[in-house]
PDB file of C-alpha atoms and ligand atoms in Angstrom:
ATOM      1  CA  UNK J   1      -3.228 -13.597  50.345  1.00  0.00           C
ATOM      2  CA  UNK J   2      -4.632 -16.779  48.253  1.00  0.00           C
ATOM      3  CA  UNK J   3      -8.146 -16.326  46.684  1.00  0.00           C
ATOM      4  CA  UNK J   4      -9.657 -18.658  49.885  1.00  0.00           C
ATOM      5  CA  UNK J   5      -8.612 -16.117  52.340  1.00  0.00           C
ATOM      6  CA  UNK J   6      -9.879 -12.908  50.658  1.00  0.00           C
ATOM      7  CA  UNK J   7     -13.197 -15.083  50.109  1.00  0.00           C
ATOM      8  CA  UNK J   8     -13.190 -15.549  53.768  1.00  0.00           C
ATOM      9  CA  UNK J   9     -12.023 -12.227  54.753  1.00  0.00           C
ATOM     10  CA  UNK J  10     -14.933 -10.534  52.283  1.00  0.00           C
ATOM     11  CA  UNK J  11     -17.680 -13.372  53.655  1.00  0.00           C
ATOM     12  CA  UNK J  12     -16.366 -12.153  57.453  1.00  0.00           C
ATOM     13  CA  UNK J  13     -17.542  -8.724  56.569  1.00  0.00           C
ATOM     14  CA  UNK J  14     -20.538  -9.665  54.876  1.00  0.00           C
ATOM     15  CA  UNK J  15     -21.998 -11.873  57.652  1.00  0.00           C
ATOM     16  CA  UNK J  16     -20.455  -8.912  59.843  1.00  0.00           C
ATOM     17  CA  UNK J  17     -22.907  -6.539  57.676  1.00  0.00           C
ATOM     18  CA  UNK J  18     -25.789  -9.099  57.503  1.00  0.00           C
ATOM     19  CA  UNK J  19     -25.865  -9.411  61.552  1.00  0.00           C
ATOM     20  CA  UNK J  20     -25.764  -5.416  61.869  1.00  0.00           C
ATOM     21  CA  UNK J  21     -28.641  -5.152  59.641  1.00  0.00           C
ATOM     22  CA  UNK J  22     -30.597  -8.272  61.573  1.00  0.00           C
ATOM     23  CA  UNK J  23     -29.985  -6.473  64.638  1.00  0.00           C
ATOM     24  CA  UNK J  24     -31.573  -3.315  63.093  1.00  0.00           C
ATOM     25  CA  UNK J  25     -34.429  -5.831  62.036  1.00  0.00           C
ATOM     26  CA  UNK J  26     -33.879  -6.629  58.530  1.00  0.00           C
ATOM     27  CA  UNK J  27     -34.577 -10.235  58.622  1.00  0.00           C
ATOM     28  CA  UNK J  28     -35.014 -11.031  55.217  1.00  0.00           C
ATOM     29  CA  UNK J  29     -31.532  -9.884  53.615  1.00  0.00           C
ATOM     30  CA  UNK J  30     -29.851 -13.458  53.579  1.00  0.00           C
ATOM     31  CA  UNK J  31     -32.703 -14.875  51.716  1.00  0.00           C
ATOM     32  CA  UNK J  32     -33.003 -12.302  49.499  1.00  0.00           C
ATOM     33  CA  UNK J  33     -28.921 -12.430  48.301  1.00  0.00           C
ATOM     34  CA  UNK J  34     -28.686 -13.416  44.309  1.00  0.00           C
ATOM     35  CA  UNK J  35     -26.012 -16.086  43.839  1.00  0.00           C
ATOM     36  CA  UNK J  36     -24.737 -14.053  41.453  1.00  0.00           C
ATOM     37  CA  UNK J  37     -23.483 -11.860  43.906  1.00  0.00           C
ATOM     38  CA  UNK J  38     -21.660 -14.340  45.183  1.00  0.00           C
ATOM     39  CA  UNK J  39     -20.054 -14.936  41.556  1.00  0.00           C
ATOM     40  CA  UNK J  40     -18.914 -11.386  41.739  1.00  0.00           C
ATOM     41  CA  UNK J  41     -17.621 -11.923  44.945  1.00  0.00           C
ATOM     42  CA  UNK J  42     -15.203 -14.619  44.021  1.00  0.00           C
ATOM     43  CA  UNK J  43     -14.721 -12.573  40.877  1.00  0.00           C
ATOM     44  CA  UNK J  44     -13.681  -9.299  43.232  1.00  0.00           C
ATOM     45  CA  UNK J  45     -11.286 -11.586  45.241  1.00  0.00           C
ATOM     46  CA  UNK J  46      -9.819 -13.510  42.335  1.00  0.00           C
ATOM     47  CA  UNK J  47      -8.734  -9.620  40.848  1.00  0.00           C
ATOM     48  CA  UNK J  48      -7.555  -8.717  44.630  1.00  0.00           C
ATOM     49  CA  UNK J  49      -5.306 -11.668  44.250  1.00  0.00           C
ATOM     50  CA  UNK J  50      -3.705 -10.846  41.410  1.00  0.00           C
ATOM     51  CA  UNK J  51      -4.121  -7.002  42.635  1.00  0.00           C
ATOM     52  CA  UNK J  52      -1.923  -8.368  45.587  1.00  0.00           C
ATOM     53  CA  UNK J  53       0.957  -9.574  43.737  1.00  0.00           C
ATOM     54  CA  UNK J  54       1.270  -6.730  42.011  1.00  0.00           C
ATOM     55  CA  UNK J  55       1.585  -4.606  45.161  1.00  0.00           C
ATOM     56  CA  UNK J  56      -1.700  -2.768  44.571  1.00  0.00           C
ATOM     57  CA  UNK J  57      -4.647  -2.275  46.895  1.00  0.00           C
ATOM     58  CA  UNK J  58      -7.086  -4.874  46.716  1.00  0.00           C
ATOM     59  CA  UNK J  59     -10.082  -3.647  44.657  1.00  0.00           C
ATOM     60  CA  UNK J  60     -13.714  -2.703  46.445  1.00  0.00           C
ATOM     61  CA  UNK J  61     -16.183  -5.089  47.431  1.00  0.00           C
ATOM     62  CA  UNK J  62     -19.110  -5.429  45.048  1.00  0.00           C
ATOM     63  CA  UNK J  63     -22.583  -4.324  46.666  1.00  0.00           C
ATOM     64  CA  UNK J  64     -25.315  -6.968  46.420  1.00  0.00           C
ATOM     65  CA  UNK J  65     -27.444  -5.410  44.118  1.00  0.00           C
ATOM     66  CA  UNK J  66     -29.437  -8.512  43.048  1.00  0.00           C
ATOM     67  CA  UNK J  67     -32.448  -9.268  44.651  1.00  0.00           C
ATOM     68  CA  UNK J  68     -34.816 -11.783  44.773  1.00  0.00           C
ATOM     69  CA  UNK J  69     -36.960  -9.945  46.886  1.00  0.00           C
ATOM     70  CA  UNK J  70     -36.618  -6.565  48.764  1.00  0.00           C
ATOM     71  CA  UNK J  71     -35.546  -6.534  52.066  1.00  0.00           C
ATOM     72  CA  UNK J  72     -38.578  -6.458  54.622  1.00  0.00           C
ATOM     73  CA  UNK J  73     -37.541  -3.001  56.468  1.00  0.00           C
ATOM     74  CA  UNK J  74     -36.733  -1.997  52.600  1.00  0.00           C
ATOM     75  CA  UNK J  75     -36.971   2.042  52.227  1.00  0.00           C
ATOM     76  CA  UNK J  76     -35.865   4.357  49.257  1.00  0.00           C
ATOM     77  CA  UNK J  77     -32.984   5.664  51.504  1.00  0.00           C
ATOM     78  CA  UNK J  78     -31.235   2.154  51.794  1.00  0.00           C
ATOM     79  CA  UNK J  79     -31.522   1.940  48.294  1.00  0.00           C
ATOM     80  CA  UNK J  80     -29.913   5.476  47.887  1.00  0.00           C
ATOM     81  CA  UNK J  81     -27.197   4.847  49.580  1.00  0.00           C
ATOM     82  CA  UNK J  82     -26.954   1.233  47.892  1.00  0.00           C
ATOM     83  CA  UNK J  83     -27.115   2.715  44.630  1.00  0.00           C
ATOM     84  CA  UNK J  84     -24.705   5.173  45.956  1.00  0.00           C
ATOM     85  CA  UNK J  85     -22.017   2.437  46.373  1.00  0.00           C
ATOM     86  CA  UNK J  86     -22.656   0.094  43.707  1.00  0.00           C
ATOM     87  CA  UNK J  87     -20.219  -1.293  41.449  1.00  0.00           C
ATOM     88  CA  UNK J  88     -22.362  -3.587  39.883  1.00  0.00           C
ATOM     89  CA  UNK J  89     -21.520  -2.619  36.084  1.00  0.00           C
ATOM     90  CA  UNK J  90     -19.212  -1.185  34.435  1.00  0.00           C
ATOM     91  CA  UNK J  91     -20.427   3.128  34.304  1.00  0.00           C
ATOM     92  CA  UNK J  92     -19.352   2.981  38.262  1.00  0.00           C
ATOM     93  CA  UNK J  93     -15.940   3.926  36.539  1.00  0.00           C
ATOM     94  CA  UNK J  94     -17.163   6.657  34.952  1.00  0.00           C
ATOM     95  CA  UNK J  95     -20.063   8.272  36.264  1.00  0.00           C
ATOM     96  CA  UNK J  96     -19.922  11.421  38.702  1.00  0.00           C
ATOM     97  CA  UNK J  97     -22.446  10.588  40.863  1.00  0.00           C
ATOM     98  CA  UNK J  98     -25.259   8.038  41.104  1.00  0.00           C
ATOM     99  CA  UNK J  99     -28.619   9.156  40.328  1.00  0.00           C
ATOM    100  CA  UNK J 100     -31.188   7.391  42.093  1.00  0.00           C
ATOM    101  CA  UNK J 101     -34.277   9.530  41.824  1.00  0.00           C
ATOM    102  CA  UNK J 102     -36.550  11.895  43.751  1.00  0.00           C
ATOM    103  CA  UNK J 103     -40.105  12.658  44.842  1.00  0.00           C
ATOM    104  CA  UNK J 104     -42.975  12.112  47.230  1.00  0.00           C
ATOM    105  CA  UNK J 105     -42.486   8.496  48.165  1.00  0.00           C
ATOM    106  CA  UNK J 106     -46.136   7.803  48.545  1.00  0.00           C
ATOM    107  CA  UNK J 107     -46.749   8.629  44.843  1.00  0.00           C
ATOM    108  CA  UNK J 108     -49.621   7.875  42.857  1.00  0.00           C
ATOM    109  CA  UNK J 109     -47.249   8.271  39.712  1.00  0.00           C
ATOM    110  CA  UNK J 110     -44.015   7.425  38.987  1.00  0.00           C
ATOM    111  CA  UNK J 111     -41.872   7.984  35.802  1.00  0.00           C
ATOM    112  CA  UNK J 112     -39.433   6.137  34.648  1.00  0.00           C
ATOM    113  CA  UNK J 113     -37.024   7.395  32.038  1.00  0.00           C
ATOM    114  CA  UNK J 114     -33.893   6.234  30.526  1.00  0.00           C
ATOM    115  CA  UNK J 115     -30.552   7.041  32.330  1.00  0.00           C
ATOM    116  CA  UNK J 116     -29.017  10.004  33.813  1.00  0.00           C
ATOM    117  CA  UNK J 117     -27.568  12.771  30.985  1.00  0.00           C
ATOM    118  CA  UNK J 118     -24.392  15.080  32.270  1.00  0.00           C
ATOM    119  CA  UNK J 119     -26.486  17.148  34.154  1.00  0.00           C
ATOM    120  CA  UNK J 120     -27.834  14.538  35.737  1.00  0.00           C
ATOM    121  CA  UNK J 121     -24.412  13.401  36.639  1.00  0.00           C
ATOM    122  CA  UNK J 122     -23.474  16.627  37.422  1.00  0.00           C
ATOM    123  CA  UNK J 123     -25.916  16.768  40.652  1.00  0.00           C
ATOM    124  CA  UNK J 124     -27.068  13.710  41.644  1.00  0.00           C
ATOM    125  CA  UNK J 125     -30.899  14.367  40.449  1.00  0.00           C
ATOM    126  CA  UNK J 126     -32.949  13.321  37.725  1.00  0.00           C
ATOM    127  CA  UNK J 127     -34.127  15.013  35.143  1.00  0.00           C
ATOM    128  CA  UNK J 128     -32.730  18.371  35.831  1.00  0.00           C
ATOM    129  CA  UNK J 129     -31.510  19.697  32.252  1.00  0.00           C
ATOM    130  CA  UNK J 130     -33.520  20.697  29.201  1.00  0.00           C
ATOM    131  CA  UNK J 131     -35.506  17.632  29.235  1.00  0.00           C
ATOM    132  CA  UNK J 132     -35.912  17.966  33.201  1.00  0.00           C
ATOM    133  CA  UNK J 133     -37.612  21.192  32.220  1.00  0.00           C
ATOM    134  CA  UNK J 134     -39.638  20.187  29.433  1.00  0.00           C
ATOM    135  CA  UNK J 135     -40.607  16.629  32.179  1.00  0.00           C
ATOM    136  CA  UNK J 136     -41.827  19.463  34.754  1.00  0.00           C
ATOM    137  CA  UNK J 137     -43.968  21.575  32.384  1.00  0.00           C
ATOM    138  CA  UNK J 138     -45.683  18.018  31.081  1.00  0.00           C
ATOM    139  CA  UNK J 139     -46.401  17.156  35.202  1.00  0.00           C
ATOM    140  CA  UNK J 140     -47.937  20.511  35.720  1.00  0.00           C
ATOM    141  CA  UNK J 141     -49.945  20.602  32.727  1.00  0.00           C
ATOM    142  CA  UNK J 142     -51.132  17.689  34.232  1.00  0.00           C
ATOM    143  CA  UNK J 143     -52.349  19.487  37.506  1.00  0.00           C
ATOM    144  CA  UNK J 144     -49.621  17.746  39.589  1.00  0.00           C
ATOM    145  CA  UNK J 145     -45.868  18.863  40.853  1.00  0.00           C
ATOM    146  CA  UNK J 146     -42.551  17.241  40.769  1.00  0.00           C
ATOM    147  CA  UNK J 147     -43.275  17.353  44.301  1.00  0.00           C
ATOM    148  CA  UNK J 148     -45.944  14.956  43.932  1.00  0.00           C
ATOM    149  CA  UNK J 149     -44.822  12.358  41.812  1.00  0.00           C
ATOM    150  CA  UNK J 150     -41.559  10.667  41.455  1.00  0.00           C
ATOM    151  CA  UNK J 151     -38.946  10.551  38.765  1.00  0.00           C
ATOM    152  CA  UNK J 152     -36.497   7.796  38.534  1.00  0.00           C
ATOM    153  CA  UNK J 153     -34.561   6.118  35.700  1.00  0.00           C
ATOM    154  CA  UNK J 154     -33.982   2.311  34.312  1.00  0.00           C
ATOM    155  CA  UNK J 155     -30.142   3.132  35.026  1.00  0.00           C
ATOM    156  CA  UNK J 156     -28.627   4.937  38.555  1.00  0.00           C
ATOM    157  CA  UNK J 157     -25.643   5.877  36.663  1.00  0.00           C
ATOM    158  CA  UNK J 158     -24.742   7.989  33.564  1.00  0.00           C
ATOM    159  CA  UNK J 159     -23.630   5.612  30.353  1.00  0.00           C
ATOM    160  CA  UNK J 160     -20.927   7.749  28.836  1.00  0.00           C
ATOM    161  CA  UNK J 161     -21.906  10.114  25.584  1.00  0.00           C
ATOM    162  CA  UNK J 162     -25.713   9.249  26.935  1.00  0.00           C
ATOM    163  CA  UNK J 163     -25.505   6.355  24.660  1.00  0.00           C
ATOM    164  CA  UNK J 164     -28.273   4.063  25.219  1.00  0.00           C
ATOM    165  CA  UNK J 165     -27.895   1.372  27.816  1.00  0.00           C
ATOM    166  CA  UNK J 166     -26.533  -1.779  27.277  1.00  0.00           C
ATOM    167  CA  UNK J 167     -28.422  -5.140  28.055  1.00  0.00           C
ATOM    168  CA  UNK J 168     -25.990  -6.056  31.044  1.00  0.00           C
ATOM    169  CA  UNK J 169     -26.195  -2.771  32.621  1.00  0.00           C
ATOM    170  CA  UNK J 170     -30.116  -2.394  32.559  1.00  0.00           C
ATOM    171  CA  UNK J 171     -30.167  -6.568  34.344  1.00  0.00           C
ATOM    172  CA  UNK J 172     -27.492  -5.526  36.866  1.00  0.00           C
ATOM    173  CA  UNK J 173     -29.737  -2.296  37.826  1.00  0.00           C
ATOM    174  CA  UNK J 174     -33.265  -3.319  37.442  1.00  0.00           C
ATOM    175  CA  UNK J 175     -32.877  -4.326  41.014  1.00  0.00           C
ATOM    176  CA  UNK J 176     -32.992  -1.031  42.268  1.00  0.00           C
ATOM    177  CA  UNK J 177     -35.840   0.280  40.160  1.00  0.00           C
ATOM    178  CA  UNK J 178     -37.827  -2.944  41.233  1.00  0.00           C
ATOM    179  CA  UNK J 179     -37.210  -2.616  44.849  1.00  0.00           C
ATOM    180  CA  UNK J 180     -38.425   1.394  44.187  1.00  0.00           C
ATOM    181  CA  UNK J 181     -41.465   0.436  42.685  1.00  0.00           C
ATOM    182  CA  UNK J 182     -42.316  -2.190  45.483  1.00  0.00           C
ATOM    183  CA  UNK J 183     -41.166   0.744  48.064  1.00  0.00           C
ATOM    184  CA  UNK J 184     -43.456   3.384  46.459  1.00  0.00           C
ATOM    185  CA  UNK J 185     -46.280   1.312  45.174  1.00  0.00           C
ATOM    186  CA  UNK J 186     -47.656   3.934  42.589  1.00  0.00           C
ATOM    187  CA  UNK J 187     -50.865   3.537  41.264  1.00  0.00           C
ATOM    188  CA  UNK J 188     -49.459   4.527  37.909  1.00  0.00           C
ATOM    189  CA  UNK J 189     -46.404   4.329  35.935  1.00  0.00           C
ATOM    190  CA  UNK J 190     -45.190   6.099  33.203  1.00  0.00           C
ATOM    191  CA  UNK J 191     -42.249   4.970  30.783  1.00  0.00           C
ATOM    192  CA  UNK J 192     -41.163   8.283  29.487  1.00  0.00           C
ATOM    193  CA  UNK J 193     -39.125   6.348  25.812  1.00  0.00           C
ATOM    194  CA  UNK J 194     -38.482   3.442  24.568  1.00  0.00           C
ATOM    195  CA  UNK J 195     -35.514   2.390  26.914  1.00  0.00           C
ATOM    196  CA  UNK J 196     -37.689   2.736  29.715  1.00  0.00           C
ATOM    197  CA  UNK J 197     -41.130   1.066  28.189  1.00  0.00           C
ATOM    198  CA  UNK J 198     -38.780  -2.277  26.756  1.00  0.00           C
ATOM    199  CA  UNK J 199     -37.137  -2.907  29.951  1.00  0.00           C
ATOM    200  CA  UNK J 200     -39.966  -2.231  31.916  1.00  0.00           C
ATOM    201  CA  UNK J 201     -42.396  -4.567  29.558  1.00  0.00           C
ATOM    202  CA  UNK J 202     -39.568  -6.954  28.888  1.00  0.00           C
ATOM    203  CA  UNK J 203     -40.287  -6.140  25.101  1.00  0.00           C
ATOM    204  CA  UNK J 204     -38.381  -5.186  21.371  1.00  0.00           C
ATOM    205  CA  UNK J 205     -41.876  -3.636  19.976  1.00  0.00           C
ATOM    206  CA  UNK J 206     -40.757  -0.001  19.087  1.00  0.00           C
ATOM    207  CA  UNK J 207     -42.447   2.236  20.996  1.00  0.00           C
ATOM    208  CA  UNK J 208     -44.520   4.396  18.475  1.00  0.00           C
ATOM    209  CA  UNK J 209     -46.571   1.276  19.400  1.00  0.00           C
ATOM    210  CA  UNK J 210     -46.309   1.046  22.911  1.00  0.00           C
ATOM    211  CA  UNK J 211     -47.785   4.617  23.832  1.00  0.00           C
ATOM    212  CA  UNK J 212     -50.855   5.442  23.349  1.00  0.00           C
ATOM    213  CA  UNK J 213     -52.949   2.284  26.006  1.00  0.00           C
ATOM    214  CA  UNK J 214     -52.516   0.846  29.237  1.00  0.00           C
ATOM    215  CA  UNK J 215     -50.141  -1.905  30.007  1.00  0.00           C
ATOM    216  CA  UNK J 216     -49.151  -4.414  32.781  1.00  0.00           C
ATOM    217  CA  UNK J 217     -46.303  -3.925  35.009  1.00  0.00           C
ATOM    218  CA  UNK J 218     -46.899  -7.111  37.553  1.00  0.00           C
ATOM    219  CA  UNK J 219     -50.456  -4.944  38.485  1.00  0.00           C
ATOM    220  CA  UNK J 220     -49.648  -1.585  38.073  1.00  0.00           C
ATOM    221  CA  UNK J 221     -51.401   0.287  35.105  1.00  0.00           C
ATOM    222  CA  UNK J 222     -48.067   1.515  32.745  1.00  0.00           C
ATOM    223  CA  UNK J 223     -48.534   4.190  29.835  1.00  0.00           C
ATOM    224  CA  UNK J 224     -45.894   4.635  27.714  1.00  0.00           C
ATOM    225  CA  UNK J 225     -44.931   7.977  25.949  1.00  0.00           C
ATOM    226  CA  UNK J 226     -42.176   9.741  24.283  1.00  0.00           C
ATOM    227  CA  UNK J 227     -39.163  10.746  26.354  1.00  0.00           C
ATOM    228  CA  UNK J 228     -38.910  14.591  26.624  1.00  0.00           C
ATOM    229  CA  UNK J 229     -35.448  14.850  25.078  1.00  0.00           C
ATOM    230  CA  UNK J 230     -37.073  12.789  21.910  1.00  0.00           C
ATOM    231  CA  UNK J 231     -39.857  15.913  22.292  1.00  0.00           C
ATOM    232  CA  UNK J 232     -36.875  18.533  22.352  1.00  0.00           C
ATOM    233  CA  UNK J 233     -35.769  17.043  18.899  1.00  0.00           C
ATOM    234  CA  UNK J 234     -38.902  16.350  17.322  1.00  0.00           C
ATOM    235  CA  UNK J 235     -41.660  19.000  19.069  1.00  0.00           C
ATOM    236  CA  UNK J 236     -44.032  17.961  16.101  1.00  0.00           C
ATOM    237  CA  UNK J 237     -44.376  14.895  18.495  1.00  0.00           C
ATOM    238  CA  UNK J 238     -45.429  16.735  21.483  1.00  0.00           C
ATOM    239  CA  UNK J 239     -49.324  16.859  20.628  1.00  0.00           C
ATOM    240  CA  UNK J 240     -49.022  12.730  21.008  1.00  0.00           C
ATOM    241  CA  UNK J 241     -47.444  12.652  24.310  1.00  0.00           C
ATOM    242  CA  UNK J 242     -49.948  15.048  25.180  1.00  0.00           C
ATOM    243  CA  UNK J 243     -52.648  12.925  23.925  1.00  0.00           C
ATOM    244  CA  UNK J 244     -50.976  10.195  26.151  1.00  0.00           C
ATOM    245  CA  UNK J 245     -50.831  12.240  29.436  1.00  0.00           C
ATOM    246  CA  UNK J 246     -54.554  13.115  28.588  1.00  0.00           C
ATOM    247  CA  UNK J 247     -55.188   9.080  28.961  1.00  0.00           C
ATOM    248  CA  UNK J 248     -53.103   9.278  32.226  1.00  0.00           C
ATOM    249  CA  UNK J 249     -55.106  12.018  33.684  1.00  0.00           C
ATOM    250  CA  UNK J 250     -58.449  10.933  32.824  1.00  0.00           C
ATOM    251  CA  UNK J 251     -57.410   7.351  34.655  1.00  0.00           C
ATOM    252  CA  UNK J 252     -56.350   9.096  37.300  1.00  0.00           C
ATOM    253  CA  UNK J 253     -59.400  10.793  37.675  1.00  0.00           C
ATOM    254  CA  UNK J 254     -57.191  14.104  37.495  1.00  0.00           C
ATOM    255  CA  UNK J 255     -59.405  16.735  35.313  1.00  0.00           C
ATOM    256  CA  UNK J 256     -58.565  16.926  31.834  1.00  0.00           C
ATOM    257  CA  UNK J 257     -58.284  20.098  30.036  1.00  0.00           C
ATOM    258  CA  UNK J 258     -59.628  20.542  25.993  1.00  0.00           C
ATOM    259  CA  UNK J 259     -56.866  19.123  23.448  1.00  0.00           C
ATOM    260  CA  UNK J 260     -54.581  21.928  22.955  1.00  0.00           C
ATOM    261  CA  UNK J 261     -54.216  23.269  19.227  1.00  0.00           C
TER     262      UNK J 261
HETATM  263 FE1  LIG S   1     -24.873  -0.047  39.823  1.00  0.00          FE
HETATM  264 FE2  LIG S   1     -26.909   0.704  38.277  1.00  0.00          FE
HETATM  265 FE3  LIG S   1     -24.803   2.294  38.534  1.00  0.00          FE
HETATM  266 FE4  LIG S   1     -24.551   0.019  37.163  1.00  0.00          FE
HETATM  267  S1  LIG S   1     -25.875   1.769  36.605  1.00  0.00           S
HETATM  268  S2  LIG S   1     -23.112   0.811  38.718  1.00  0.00           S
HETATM  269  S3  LIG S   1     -25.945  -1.348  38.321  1.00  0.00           S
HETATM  270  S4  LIG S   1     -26.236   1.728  40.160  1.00  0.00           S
END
């Protein structure tokens, strides 16, 4: 097949998909398409070209993971199962399975960490290893549950060694943790490390100087704070991020217990 007719073949199934979910009353998808995913569209069908002439199967279609706004009828199990099928960067060759967070989806709180670590991977939740555990003890000394908040990443997928994210990888999934935010509409955030506090606030400053107040994310109070596996390595540190969850609780309105020794 030439490149025209898998672009037509791959737009037939899109505007196949994009009547299916108009019918189911998602009216704003069209709109809200980046034209980028059209660039990795062409891209897709330019590599099931060649693909083709080499006798192989043609490779999967991208998912439109790029939006410039959320899809009206938008919930957090579309973008699960979005998340669940993108191919959007480059750890969908590598990663076990997608990661795309948990909780009450009415929560007052979210946190935001970094990127799924091999346990992670392992079972499709975040935050379930040693730094899970060390996460949960921080939300109940807090007063609250995992239950009642919920725990998401900057990246759905695992980067491979748990190096830190690359700049192309956090753009092509910020999407997802946008359209979460908009879904959930916590009163609070909180960017557990510095991964998670720079993409979030768009900034380099390290973030030793990020925790510790308040910040803006587009109207939603953000409080950044060490990430617990940065507390597993340096537990000198954990008196600070207590101090910071202290700030959280008391702008909460959540009672706040002495400083601990
Ligand atoms: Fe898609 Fe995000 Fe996973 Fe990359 S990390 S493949 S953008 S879900």
């Amino acid at each position: 097949m030439t490149t025209e007719a898998h672009l037509l073949a791959k737009l037939g199934r899109l505007s196949a998909e994009l009547e299916r979910l108009k019918r189911s009353g998602v009216t704003a998808v069209p709109g809200a398409l980046d034209p980028r995913w059209f660039e990795r569209l062409k891209k897709a069908a330019q590599i099931d070209e060649a693909a083709a002439k080499k006798g192989a199967p043609p490779a999967p279609t991208p998912s439109p993971v790029t939006h410039a706004s959320p899809p009206v009828n938008d919930t957090l199990e579309l973008i699960a199962a979005e998340v669940a099928g993108c191919v959007a960067c480059g750890l969908a060759a590598t990663r076990t399975n997608t990661v795309p967070g948990e909780g009450e989806p009415q929560a007052r709180l979210l946190f935001v960490g970094e990127a799924p670590g091999a346990d992670e991977d392992a079972q499709g939740r975040p935050f379930v290893g040693r730094a899970g555990k060390l996460l949960a003890d921080m939300i109940v000394a807090m007063g609250l549950t995992r239950e009642r908040v919920f725990i998401a990443n900057v990246l759905k997928c695992r980067p491979p060694g748990n190096r830190d994210p690359l700049p192309d990888e956090v753009a092509a999934c910020e999407p997802f943790l946008r359209r979460q935010i908009a879904r959930i509409r916590p009163d609070y955030i909180c960017a557990l490390g510095r991964i998670s506090a720079q993409a979030l606030l768009k900034t380099k400053t390290p973030i030793g100087q990020l925790r510790g107040e308040f910040h803006d994310y587009h109207g939603t109070p953000l409080l950044a704070t060490y990430h617990p596996a940065y507390l597993l390595r340096n537990p000198g540190e954990k008196k600070e991020a207590w101090k910071d969850l202290q700030l959280l609780m008391a702008r909460m309105g959540l009672p706040v217990p002495p400083q601990r020794s």
